[in-house]
Amino acid sequence: MCGIIGYTGPRKATEVLLSGLSRLEYRGYDSAGIAVIKGKKLQVTRKQGKLSVLIEELKHSPVGGHTGIGHTRWATHGAPNDTNAHPHTNHEKGITVVHNGIIENYSDLKKELIKKGYVFLSETDTEVIAHLIADNYDGDLLKAVRDTLRELEGSFAIAVMRREEEGRVVGARRDSPLIAGIGKGERFLASDVPAILEYTKEIIYLDNDEIINITPQGHSVHDKNGSPLKKKISRITWDITQAEKGGYKHFMLKEIFEQPDILRRLISKRVRKGRIFFEELSISPKDLAKIKDIAIVACGTAYHAGMVGKYILEKEVKVPAWVDQASEFRYRDPVIGKDTLVIVISQSGETADTLAGLREAKKKGATVLAVCNVLGSTIAREADGIIYTLAGPEIAVASTKAYTAQIATLFLFTYYLAAIKKVKGHNEKNFINEIKKIPEKAESFLNAYHTKKNVLGAYAAEFHNYYLSRNNKSCFLYLARNINYPNALEGALKLKEVSYISAEGYPAGEMKHGPIALIDENPWVVCIAVRAATYDKMISNIREIKARGGIVMTVMTEGDELAKDKSINYVIEVPDVREELSPLLVVLPLQLLAYYVAREFGYDIDKPRNLAKSVTVE
Ligand code: M6R
């Protein structure tokens, strides 16, 4: 949570910082601020609210200078207001800091600093860092930062400047992401690549407890003892247009529509000459062959993708597989060992709970495979093996394209593993033929249900009217069985996140054990009843809901006779596909429905309240 940026070079720092912050806003957006040095003057501007408020303020009081740091906040310590907004400054020594993360021992440090006479103006943990660096400063900023890091507990990525040192920014990280950008005669720091991609594609990924010093002409990286480090410069292969809206009103909609292409690219990258490959996976087939059980660990949408993975892995690889929310896994002393493959799934690769789960699994001797979207992220680097999901930058807080890319990756990995383990009856060729058809089918669905006629938009408008007509009493229930049950949870999560409408997902078989009591004319019940082994059971569930006056929206297979049943209120038909691959298509209308309901209510879809794109704190 929170995004940070730093710049030094010939450009106007304010412009670079604001443009970078606009691309980091997905990490937090309750306040924003920048600090710029000009001559020996430090100008700090901070505002509560979205970045647009800060931009407006800077229009009235412009700030000149070519060296600066910036921050977009997701509050952890102290309310989101001007005073708690970053940067935080020690005025006496002119030390100013932006920070992403949580300083766990800040309260003890603060007490010590107060005893020494430091005056705190905010309620944040970050202000402690500014005063501590000032306290440690005796003529060498780099050393002062290094000494400060030794005293800090918790997670952080920081960018630091000293008023008297125009043309210099120091950065450091521990368990929160920080990258450096190398340009011609300019250098950048940022939480994430899209923030600086407009200016450079040459990136250094910093590791834990590394400190970087940037000036326009150069940079140096040091370990926690001050020894210089030689860091690899990576070249980013994707483009800034991939991180922009490309004509769509919201990133969420753009990302929904990117899915067919992402799946196409992903499949063609992984399948060569009829076989599945993972170039970057550094766990050997020999080690994978020894795996006796599989634990999947993730949060939120990635957890739902993991649930789909569990179904397919167990079915095809014939080993026990289970899935845990990372926040539970990390504290429940799971029974895993050297024969366990732990698959951690994360779009950002920075989620604190998932990272802790990964570390816990390694501690217990398991082999950890990360399924991750962000190149060079902490989870990607700490795992024993990595498979990238190749979805490109996901900007909307509500995850869509990362989900389908995670599921497709898990499918491919399943068949790869089944081949390694020589599972009887396993048919990689047949699976490859089928999955290759998915991108086109996804495209044809989006075409029919959105481009030609915005069916989900119309359903959402009806729901909105219904909701208002019932004094805001309606809600959603999502029901499914088997491999689409995770989609019921995902559909409900998407709707909750962006439209703030109460929504629950259930395995349809559970209805009689309680949730059916909810059925009257209020909830809209989304029933996933595509062609599947449990199809008849789903139809019975639908009949039971209808018999109790419920409003039913079904997601069914194209051409299903059920579509003609007039008692079903809303019908969505997805292209026919074999059951195990259906989650990739079924989720599309659920994503669109959530998007359009939120749009009807006029909410800020890409930045839902209280959320942040990557949850790097517990
Ligand atoms: O970056 P990660 O995949 O680790 O993030 C996990 C969850 O925080 C994330 O999926 C969250 O639930 C999304 N906002 C869902 O749309």
XYZ file of C-alpha atoms in Angstrom, residues 188-465:
278
model
C 14.313 7.541 -10.696
C 13.019 5.597 -7.722
C 9.542 4.093 -7.613
C 7.373 1.452 -5.999
C 6.519 -0.012 -9.360
C 7.643 0.051 -12.986
C 4.639 1.818 -14.642
C 5.403 4.945 -12.580
C 8.596 5.604 -14.544
C 8.142 3.628 -17.731
C 7.403 6.781 -19.668
C 11.008 7.852 -19.066
C 13.080 4.679 -18.992
C 12.947 0.927 -19.488
C 16.228 0.224 -17.672
C 15.360 -0.978 -14.203
C 17.207 -2.124 -11.088
C 15.226 -4.268 -8.661
C 16.414 -3.601 -5.150
C 16.551 -6.408 -2.614
C 15.865 -6.332 1.093
C 18.148 -4.087 3.157
C 19.754 -2.515 0.117
C 20.332 1.211 -0.056
C 20.610 3.163 -3.278
C 22.055 6.603 -3.843
C 20.933 8.360 -7.023
C 22.217 11.519 -8.700
C 21.475 12.625 -12.296
C 24.734 11.125 -13.533
C 24.971 7.942 -11.540
C 23.856 5.594 -8.832
C 25.408 3.249 -6.323
C 23.833 0.404 -4.373
C 25.080 -0.755 -0.972
C 24.251 -3.511 1.452
C 23.318 -2.844 5.062
C 26.987 -2.702 6.070
C 27.810 -0.128 3.429
C 29.624 -2.493 1.044
C 28.999 -1.608 -2.608
C 26.915 -4.060 -4.647
C 26.909 -4.711 -8.368
C 23.263 -4.837 -9.463
C 21.914 -6.162 -12.714
C 20.014 -3.712 -14.919
C 16.895 -5.358 -16.381
C 15.160 -4.147 -19.514
C 11.378 -3.896 -19.433
C 9.766 -5.361 -22.520
C 6.272 -3.965 -22.157
C 5.066 -0.551 -23.031
C 3.448 2.325 -21.187
C 0.377 2.027 -23.454
C -0.193 -1.349 -21.806
C -0.494 0.485 -18.509
C -2.863 3.126 -19.871
C -6.607 3.079 -20.486
C -6.428 2.811 -24.274
C -9.822 4.394 -24.934
C -11.726 2.611 -22.155
C -13.422 4.626 -19.457
C -11.852 2.580 -16.688
C -8.872 0.295 -16.285
C -11.207 -2.398 -15.001
C -13.122 -2.511 -18.285
C -9.927 -2.325 -20.330
C -8.453 -5.188 -18.345
C -11.600 -7.318 -18.769
C -11.302 -6.834 -22.513
C -7.595 -7.646 -22.567
C -8.298 -11.196 -21.394
C -8.672 -12.971 -24.755
C -5.342 -11.567 -25.955
C -3.586 -12.342 -22.702
C -4.805 -15.936 -22.798
C -3.757 -16.254 -26.433
C -0.272 -14.917 -25.663
C 0.076 -16.986 -22.542
C -0.915 -20.244 -24.224
C 1.311 -19.673 -27.224
C 4.254 -18.851 -24.970
C 3.760 -21.994 -22.892
C 2.945 -24.482 -25.629
C 5.532 -25.488 -28.209
C 5.278 -28.400 -30.606
C 2.335 -29.769 -28.700
C 4.104 -29.778 -25.311
C 3.903 -27.479 -22.290
C 7.033 -25.585 -21.158
C 7.889 -23.109 -18.428
C 11.237 -21.562 -19.266
C 11.675 -19.588 -16.072
C 10.617 -22.392 -13.707
C 13.786 -23.358 -11.926
C 12.409 -26.399 -10.097
C 13.628 -29.464 -11.975
C 11.243 -32.122 -13.369
C 13.111 -34.588 -11.160
C 12.176 -32.634 -8.028
C 8.603 -32.115 -9.205
C 8.234 -35.835 -9.798
C 8.875 -36.435 -6.073
C 6.026 -34.185 -4.912
C 3.458 -36.056 -2.808
C 1.014 -33.257 -1.971
C 0.262 -29.695 -2.993
C -0.680 -26.719 -0.844
C -1.925 -23.572 -2.540
C -1.618 -20.276 -0.676
C -2.965 -16.888 -1.766
C -5.295 -14.001 -0.902
C -8.465 -12.544 -2.420
C -8.905 -13.157 -6.114
C -5.636 -15.086 -6.314
C -7.065 -17.405 -3.634
C -10.105 -18.045 -5.814
C -7.800 -18.872 -8.733
C -6.008 -21.234 -6.333
C -9.329 -22.938 -5.531
C -9.830 -23.652 -9.235
C -6.240 -24.941 -9.254
C -6.978 -27.324 -6.408
C -9.862 -28.958 -8.328
C -7.832 -29.478 -11.458
C -4.568 -30.499 -9.794
C -6.238 -33.171 -7.719
C -8.224 -34.442 -10.666
C -5.371 -34.611 -13.142
C -2.218 -35.107 -11.052
C -3.903 -37.431 -8.550
C -2.154 -36.032 -5.512
C -3.895 -34.447 -2.525
C -4.164 -30.691 -3.013
C -5.583 -28.096 -0.665
C -5.868 -24.349 -0.671
C -5.513 -21.840 2.136
C -5.946 -18.132 2.543
C -2.419 -16.910 3.206
C -3.510 -15.008 6.320
C -4.700 -18.326 7.825
C -1.910 -20.524 6.490
C 0.832 -18.422 8.010
C -0.488 -18.799 11.559
C -1.912 -22.298 11.665
C 1.247 -24.386 11.675
C 0.358 -26.354 8.512
C 1.551 -29.922 8.142
C 3.904 -29.643 5.190
C 7.400 -30.852 4.516
C 9.974 -31.671 1.898
C 7.503 -33.662 -0.203
C 5.044 -30.766 -0.392
C 4.870 -28.360 -3.273
C 3.532 -25.043 -2.010
C 2.135 -22.907 -4.811
C 1.845 -19.254 -3.806
C -0.251 -17.145 -6.159
C -0.032 -13.385 -6.289
C -0.631 -10.785 -8.969
C 1.550 -8.160 -7.320
C 4.087 -10.506 -5.781
C 4.155 -8.190 -2.775
C 1.136 -9.251 -0.697
C 2.358 -9.379 2.902
C 0.376 -12.460 3.971
C 1.298 -14.441 0.870
C 4.942 -13.533 1.315
C 4.782 -14.631 4.949
C 3.135 -17.892 3.820
C 5.964 -18.433 1.358
C 8.570 -17.915 4.070
C 6.721 -20.217 6.454
C 6.613 -22.930 3.779
C 10.337 -22.581 3.069
C 11.086 -22.740 6.767
C 9.251 -26.069 6.900
C 11.338 -27.453 4.029
C 8.640 -27.397 1.324
C 9.412 -26.491 -2.276
C 7.762 -23.180 -3.127
C 6.541 -22.312 -6.585
C 5.312 -18.740 -7.155
C 2.655 -18.004 -9.762
C 3.100 -14.311 -10.081
C 2.398 -11.444 -12.465
C 4.923 -8.786 -11.517
C 8.409 -9.474 -12.763
C 11.116 -9.272 -10.140
C 8.618 -8.864 -7.268
C 9.597 -10.074 -3.807
C 7.508 -13.254 -3.995
C 8.901 -14.041 -7.447
C 12.431 -13.673 -6.148
C 12.079 -15.542 -2.874
C 10.313 -18.627 -4.225
C 12.267 -21.714 -5.317
C 10.585 -21.590 -8.695
C 8.574 -19.009 -10.582
C 5.970 -19.070 -13.318
C 4.918 -15.651 -14.577
C 1.284 -15.151 -15.543
C 2.181 -12.715 -18.346
C -0.942 -10.578 -17.917
C 0.892 -7.239 -18.188
C 0.409 -4.472 -15.623
C -2.932 -4.694 -13.813
C -3.935 -1.247 -12.634
C -7.581 -1.507 -11.526
C -7.811 -2.444 -7.869
C -10.393 -5.089 -8.735
C -8.409 -7.904 -10.257
C -9.772 -9.382 -13.495
C -7.159 -10.273 -16.089
C -4.714 -11.492 -13.448
C -7.374 -14.002 -12.317
C -7.910 -15.633 -15.705
C -4.155 -15.601 -16.357
C -3.601 -17.333 -12.994
C -6.224 -19.975 -13.776
C -4.852 -20.625 -17.273
C -1.340 -20.890 -15.827
C -2.495 -23.356 -13.179
C -4.233 -25.440 -15.850
C -1.080 -25.552 -17.951
C 1.072 -26.346 -14.945
C -1.313 -29.154 -13.971
C -0.864 -30.902 -17.310
C 2.875 -30.254 -17.225
C 3.069 -31.876 -13.787
C 0.810 -34.760 -14.777
C 3.181 -35.490 -17.693
C 6.207 -35.401 -15.375
C 4.487 -37.707 -12.917
C 3.377 -39.943 -15.794
C -0.204 -39.996 -14.538
C -2.203 -42.814 -16.137
C -4.781 -41.612 -18.656
C -3.380 -38.092 -18.744
C -3.998 -36.463 -22.119
C -1.904 -33.351 -22.622
C -2.616 -33.082 -26.363
C -6.350 -33.087 -25.942
C -6.128 -30.465 -23.208
C -3.892 -28.242 -25.354
C -6.381 -28.454 -28.235
C -9.192 -27.383 -25.948
C -7.434 -24.565 -24.103
C -6.280 -23.093 -27.416
C -9.937 -22.489 -28.304
C -10.584 -20.432 -25.169
C -9.274 -17.005 -26.342
C -11.578 -17.021 -29.360
C -14.523 -18.143 -27.288
C -13.844 -15.408 -24.735
C -13.662 -12.869 -27.544
C -16.916 -14.082 -29.061
C -18.668 -13.808 -25.677
C -17.399 -10.264 -25.087
C -18.471 -9.357 -28.585
C -21.975 -10.722 -28.219
C -22.617 -9.518 -24.696
C -20.888 -6.171 -24.787
C -19.773 -4.861 -28.151
C -22.914 -5.746 -30.129
C -25.370 -5.198 -27.322
C -24.435 -4.265 -23.781
C -26.496 -6.967 -22.097
C -24.746 -6.835 -18.714
C -25.001 -3.041 -18.716
C -28.764 -3.368 -19.195
C -29.095 -5.968 -16.418
C -27.081 -3.729 -14.102
C -29.372 -0.779 -14.861
C -32.383 -2.930 -13.974
C -30.752 -3.990 -10.742
C -29.993 -0.381 -9.865
C -33.644 0.624 -10.347
